[in-house]
PDB file of C-alpha atoms in Angstrom:
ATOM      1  CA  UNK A 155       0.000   0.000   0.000  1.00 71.00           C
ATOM      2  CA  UNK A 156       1.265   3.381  -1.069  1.00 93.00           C
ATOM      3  CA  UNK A 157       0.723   6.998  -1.714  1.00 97.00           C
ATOM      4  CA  UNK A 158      -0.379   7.857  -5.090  1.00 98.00           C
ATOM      5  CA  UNK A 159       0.493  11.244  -6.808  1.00 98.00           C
ATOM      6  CA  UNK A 160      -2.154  12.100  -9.176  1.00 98.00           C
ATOM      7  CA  UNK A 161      -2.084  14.706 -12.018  1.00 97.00           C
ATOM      8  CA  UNK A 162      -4.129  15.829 -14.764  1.00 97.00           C
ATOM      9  CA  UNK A 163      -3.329  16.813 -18.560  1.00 97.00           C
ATOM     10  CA  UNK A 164      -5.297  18.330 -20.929  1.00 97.00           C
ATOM     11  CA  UNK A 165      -7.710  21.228 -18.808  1.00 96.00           C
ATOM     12  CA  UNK A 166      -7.341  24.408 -21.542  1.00 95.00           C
ATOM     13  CA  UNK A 167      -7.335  22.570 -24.647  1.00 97.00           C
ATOM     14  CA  UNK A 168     -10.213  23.293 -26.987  1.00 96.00           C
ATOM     15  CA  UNK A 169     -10.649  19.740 -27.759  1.00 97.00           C
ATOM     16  CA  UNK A 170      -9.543  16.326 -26.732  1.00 98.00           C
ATOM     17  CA  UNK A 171     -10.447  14.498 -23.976  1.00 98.00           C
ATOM     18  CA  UNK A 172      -8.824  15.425 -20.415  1.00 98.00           C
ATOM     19  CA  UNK A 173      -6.457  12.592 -18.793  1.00 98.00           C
ATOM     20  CA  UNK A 174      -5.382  12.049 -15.651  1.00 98.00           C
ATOM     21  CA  UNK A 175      -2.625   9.804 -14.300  1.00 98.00           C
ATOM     22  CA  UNK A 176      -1.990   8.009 -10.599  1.00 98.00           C
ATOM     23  CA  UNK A 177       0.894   6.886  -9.625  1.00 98.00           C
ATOM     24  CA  UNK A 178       1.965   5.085  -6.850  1.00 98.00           C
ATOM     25  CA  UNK A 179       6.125   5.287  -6.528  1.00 97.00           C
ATOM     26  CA  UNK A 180       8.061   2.290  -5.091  1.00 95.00           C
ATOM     27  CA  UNK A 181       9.851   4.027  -2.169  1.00 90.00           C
ATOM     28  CA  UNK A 182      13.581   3.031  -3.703  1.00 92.00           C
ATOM     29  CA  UNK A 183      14.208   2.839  -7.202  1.00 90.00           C
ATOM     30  CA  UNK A 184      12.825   5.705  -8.721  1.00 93.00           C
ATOM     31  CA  UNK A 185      13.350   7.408 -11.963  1.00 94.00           C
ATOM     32  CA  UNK A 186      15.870  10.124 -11.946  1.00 93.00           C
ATOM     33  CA  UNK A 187      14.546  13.228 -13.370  1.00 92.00           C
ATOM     34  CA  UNK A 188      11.327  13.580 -12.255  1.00 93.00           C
ATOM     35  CA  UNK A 189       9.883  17.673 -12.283  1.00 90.00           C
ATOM     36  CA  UNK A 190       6.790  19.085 -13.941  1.00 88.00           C
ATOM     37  CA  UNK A 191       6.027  17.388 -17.259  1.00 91.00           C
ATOM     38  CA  UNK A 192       5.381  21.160 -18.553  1.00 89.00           C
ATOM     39  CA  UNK A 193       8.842  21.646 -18.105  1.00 92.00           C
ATOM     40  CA  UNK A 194      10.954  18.436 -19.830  1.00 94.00           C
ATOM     41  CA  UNK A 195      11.047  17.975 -23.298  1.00 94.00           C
ATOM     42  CA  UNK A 196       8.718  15.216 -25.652  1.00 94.00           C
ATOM     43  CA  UNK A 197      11.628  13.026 -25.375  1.00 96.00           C
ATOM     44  CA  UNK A 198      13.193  13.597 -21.577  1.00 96.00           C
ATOM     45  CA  UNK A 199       9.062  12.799 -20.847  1.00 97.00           C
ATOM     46  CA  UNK A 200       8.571   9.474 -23.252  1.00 97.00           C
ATOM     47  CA  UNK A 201      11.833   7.972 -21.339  1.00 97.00           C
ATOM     48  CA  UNK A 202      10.787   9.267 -17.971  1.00 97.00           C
ATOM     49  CA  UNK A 203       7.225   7.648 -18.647  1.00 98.00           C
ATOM     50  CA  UNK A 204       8.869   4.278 -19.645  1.00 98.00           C
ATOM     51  CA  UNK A 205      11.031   4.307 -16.888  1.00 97.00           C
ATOM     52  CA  UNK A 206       7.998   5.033 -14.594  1.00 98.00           C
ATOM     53  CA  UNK A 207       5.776   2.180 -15.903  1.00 98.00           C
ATOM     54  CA  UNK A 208       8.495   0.093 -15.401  1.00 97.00           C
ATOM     55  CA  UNK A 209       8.814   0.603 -11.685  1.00 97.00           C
ATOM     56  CA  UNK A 210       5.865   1.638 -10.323  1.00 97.00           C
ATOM     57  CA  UNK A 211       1.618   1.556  -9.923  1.00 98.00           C
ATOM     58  CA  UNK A 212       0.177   3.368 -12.859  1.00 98.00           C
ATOM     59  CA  UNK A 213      -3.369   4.185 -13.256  1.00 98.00           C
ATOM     60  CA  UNK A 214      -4.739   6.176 -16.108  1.00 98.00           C
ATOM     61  CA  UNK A 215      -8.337   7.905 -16.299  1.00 98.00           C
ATOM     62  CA  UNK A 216      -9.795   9.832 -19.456  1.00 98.00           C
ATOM     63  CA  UNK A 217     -13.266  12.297 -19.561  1.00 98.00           C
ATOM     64  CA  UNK A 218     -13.643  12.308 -22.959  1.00 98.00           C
ATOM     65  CA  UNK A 219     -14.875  15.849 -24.778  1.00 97.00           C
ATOM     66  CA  UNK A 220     -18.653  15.156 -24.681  1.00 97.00           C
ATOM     67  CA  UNK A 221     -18.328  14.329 -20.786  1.00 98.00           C
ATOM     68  CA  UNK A 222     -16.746  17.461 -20.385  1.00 98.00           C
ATOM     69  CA  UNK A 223     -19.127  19.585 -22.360  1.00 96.00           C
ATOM     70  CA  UNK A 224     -21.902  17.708 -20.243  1.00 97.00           C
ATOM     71  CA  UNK A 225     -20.318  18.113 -16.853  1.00 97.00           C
ATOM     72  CA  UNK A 226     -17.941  20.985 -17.481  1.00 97.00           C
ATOM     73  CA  UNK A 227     -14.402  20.754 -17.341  1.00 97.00           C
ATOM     74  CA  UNK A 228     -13.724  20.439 -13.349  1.00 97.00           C
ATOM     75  CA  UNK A 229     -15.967  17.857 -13.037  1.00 97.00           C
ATOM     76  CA  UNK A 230     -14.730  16.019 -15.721  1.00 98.00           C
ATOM     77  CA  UNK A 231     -11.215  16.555 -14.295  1.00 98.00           C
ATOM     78  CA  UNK A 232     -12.299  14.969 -11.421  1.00 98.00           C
ATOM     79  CA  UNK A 233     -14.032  12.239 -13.354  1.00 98.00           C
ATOM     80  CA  UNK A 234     -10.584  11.106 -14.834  1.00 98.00           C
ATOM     81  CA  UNK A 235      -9.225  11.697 -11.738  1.00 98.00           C
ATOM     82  CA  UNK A 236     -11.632   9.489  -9.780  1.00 98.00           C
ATOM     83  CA  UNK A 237     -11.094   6.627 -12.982  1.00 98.00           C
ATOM     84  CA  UNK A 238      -7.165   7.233 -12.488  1.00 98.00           C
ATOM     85  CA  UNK A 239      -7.383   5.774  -9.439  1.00 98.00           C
ATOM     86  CA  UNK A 240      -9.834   2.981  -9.817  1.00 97.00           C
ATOM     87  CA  UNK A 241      -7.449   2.040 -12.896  1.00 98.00           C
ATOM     88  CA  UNK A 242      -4.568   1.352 -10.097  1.00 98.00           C
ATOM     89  CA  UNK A 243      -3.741  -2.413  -9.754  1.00 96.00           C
ATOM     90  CA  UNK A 244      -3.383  -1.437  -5.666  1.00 94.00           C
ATOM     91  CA  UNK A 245      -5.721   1.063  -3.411  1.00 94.00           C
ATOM     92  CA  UNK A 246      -3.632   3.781  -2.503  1.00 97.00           C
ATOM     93  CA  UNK A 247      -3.638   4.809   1.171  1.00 97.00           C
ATOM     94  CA  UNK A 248      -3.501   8.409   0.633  1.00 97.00           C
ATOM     95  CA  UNK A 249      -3.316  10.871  -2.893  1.00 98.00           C
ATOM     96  CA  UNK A 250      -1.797  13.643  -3.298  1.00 98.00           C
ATOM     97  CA  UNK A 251      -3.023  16.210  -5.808  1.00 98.00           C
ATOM     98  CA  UNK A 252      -2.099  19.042  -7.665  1.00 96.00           C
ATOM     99  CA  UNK A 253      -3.470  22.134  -7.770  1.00 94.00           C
ATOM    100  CA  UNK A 254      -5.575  23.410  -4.659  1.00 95.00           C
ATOM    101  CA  UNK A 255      -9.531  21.243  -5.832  1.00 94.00           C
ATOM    102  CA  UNK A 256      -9.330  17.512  -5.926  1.00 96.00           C
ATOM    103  CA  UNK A 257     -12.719  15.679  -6.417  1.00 96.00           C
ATOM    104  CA  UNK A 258     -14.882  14.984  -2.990  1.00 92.00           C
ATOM    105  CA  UNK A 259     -15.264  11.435  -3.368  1.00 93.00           C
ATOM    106  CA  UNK A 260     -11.832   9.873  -3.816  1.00 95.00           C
ATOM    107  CA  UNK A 261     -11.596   6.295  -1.671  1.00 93.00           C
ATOM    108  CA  UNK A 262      -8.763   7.426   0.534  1.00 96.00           C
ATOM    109  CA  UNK A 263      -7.521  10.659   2.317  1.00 96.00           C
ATOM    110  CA  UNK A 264      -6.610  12.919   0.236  1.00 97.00           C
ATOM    111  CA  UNK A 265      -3.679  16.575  -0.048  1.00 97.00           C
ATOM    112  CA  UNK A 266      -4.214  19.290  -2.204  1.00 97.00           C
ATOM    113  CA  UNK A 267      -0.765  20.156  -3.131  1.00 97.00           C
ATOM    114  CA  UNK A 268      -0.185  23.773  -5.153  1.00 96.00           C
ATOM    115  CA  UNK A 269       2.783  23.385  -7.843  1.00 94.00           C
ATOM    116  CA  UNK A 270       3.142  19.889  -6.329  1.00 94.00           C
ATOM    117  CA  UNK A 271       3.964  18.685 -10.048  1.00 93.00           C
ATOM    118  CA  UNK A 272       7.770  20.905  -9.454  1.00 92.00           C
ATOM    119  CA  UNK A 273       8.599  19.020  -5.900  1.00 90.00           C
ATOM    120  CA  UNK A 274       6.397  15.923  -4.941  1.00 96.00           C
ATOM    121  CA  UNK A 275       8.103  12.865  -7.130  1.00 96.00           C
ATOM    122  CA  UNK A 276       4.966  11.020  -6.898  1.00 97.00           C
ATOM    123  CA  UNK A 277       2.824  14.350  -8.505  1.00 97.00           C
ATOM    124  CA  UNK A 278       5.655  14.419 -11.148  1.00 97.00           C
ATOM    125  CA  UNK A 279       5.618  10.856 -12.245  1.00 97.00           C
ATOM    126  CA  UNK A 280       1.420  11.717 -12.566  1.00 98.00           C
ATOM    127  CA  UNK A 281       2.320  14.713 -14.510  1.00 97.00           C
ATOM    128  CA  UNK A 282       4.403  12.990 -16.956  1.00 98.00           C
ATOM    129  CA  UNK A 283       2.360  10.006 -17.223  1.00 98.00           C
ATOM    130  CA  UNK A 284      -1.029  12.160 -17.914  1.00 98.00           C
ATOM    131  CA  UNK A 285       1.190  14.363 -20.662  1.00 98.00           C
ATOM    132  CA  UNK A 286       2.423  11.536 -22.695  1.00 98.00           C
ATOM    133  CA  UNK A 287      -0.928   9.586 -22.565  1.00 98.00           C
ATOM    134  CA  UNK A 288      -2.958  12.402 -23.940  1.00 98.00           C
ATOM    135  CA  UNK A 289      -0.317  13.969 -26.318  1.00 97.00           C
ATOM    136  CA  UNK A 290      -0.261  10.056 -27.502  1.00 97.00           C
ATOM    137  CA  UNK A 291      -4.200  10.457 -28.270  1.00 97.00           C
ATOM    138  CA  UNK A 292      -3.905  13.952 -30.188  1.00 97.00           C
ATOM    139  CA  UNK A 293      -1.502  12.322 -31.953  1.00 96.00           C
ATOM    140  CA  UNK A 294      -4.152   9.698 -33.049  1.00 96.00           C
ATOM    141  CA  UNK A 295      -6.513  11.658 -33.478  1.00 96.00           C
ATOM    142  CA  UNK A 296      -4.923  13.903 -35.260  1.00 95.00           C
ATOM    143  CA  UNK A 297      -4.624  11.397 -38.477  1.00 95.00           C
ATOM    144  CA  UNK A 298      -8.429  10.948 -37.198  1.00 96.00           C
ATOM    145  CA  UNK A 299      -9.118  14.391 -38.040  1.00 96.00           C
ATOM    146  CA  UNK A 300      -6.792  15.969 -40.743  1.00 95.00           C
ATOM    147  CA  UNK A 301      -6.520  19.530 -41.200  1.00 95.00           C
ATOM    148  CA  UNK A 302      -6.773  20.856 -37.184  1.00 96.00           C
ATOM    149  CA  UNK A 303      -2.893  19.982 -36.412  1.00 96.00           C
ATOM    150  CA  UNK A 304      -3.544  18.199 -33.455  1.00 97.00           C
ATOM    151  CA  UNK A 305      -0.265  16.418 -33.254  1.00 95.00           C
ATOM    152  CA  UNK A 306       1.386  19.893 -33.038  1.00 95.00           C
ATOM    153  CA  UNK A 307      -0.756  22.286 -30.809  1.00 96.00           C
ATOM    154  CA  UNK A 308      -2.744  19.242 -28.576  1.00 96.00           C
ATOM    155  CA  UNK A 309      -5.839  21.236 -29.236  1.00 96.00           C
ATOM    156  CA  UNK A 310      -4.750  24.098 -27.221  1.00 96.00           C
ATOM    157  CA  UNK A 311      -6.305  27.209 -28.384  1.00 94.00           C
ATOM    158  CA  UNK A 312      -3.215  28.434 -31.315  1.00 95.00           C
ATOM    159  CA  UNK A 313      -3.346  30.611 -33.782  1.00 94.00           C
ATOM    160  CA  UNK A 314      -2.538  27.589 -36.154  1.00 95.00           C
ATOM    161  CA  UNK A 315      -5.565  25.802 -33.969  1.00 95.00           C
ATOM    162  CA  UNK A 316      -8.039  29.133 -34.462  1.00 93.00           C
ATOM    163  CA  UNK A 317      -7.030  29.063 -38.222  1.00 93.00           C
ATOM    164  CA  UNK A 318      -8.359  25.651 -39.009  1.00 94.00           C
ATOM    165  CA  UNK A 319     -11.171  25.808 -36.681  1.00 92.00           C
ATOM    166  CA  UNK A 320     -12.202  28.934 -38.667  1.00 90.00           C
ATOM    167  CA  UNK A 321     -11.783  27.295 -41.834  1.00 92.00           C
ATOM    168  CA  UNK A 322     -13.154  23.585 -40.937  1.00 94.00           C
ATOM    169  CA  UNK A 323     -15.675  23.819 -38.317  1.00 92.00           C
ATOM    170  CA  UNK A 324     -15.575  21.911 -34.856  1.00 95.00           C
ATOM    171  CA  UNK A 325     -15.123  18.418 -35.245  1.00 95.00           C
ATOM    172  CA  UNK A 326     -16.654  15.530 -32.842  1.00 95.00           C
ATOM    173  CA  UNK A 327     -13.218  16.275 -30.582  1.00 97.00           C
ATOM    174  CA  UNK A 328     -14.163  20.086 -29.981  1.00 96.00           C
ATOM    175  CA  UNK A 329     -15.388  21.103 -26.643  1.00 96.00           C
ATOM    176  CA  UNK A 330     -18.268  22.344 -27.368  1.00 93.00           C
ATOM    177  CA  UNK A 331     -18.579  23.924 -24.320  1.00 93.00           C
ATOM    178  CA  UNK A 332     -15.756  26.436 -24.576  1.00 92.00           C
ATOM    179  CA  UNK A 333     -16.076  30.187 -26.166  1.00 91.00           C
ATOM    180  CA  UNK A 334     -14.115  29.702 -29.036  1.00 90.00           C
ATOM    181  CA  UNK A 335     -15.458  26.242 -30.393  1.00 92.00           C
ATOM    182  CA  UNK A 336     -18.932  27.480 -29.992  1.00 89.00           C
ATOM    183  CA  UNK A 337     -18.507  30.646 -31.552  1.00 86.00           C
ATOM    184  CA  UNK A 338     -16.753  28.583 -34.607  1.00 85.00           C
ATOM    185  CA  UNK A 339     -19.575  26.687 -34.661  1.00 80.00           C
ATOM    186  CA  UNK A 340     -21.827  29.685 -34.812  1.00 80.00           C
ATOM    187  CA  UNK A 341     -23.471  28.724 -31.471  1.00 75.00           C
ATOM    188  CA  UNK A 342     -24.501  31.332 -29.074  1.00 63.00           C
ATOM    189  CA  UNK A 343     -21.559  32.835 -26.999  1.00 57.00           C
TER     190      UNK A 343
END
């Protein structure tokens, strides 16, 4: 029984789903070169998230777009967060979260923990973990739907992003929900 960090990925994006990783650390044996996945490159995080599958308890939870247009996008953060941690092969005993919300309902005691992702090596190894799952799905889904450049700018709102949304329209990945993909789709702001 451990303490899982958990992280999320994915919260600003105008479309794609949101993922959120839990990871419980094995006290000795860690990776080296854990810190905020914002802050290591594509490849430092793809080796990192290897190494950390490789040694530790990884669970993975996704709210896909339509949840999150449903539910809006901190309860579906919480959603993946909550499925993040069911996904774990072993309850954790605690979590520790980043950020200063964490869902109500987890099934242990849970630690808001602001900028926890920079300095608490379980939050890290989440951090990564989330980041490389969902830039792995905009990658997918970017050969899904051609045109928006989803590989490049994960859905975030670009000017490359704001071009093609302009030109094609939302497509079943948008957030409906948010300003800019409604307005695209000539929905009321």
């Amino acid at each position: 029984m451990g303490i899982c960090g958990i992280d999320e990925a994915g919260r600003g994006p105008w479309a794609g789903p949101v993922v959120a990783a839990a990871v419980i650390l094995p006290e000795k044996g860690r990776p080296k070169g854990l810190a905020d996945s914002k802050q290591l490159s594509a490849e430092a995080r793809d080796e990192l998230a290897a190494a950390i599958r490789a040694c530790a308890i990884v669970g993975v939870g996704v709210a896909e777009p339509d949840e999150i247009d449903q539910i809006n996008i901190l309860q579906a953060t919480y959603m993946a967060m909550r499925r993040a941690v069911a996904a774990l092969s072993q309850a954790p005993v605690a979590a520790l979260i980043d950020g200063n919300s964490a869902p109500p309902d987890l099934p242990c005691p849970v630690e808001t923990i602001i900028d926890g992702d920079a300095y608490v090596a379980s939050i890290s190894a989440a951090s990564i973990i989330a980041k490389v799952e969902r830039d792995r799905m905009m990658g997918a889904l970017c050969a899904q739907f051609p045109g928006y450049g989803f590989s490049k700018h994960k859905g975030y709102g670009t000017p490359e992003h704001q071009k093609a949304l302009a030109e094609l329209g939302p497509c079943a990945i948008h957030r409906r929900s948010f300003k800019p993909v409604r307005l695209a789709a000539g929905l009321a702001a």
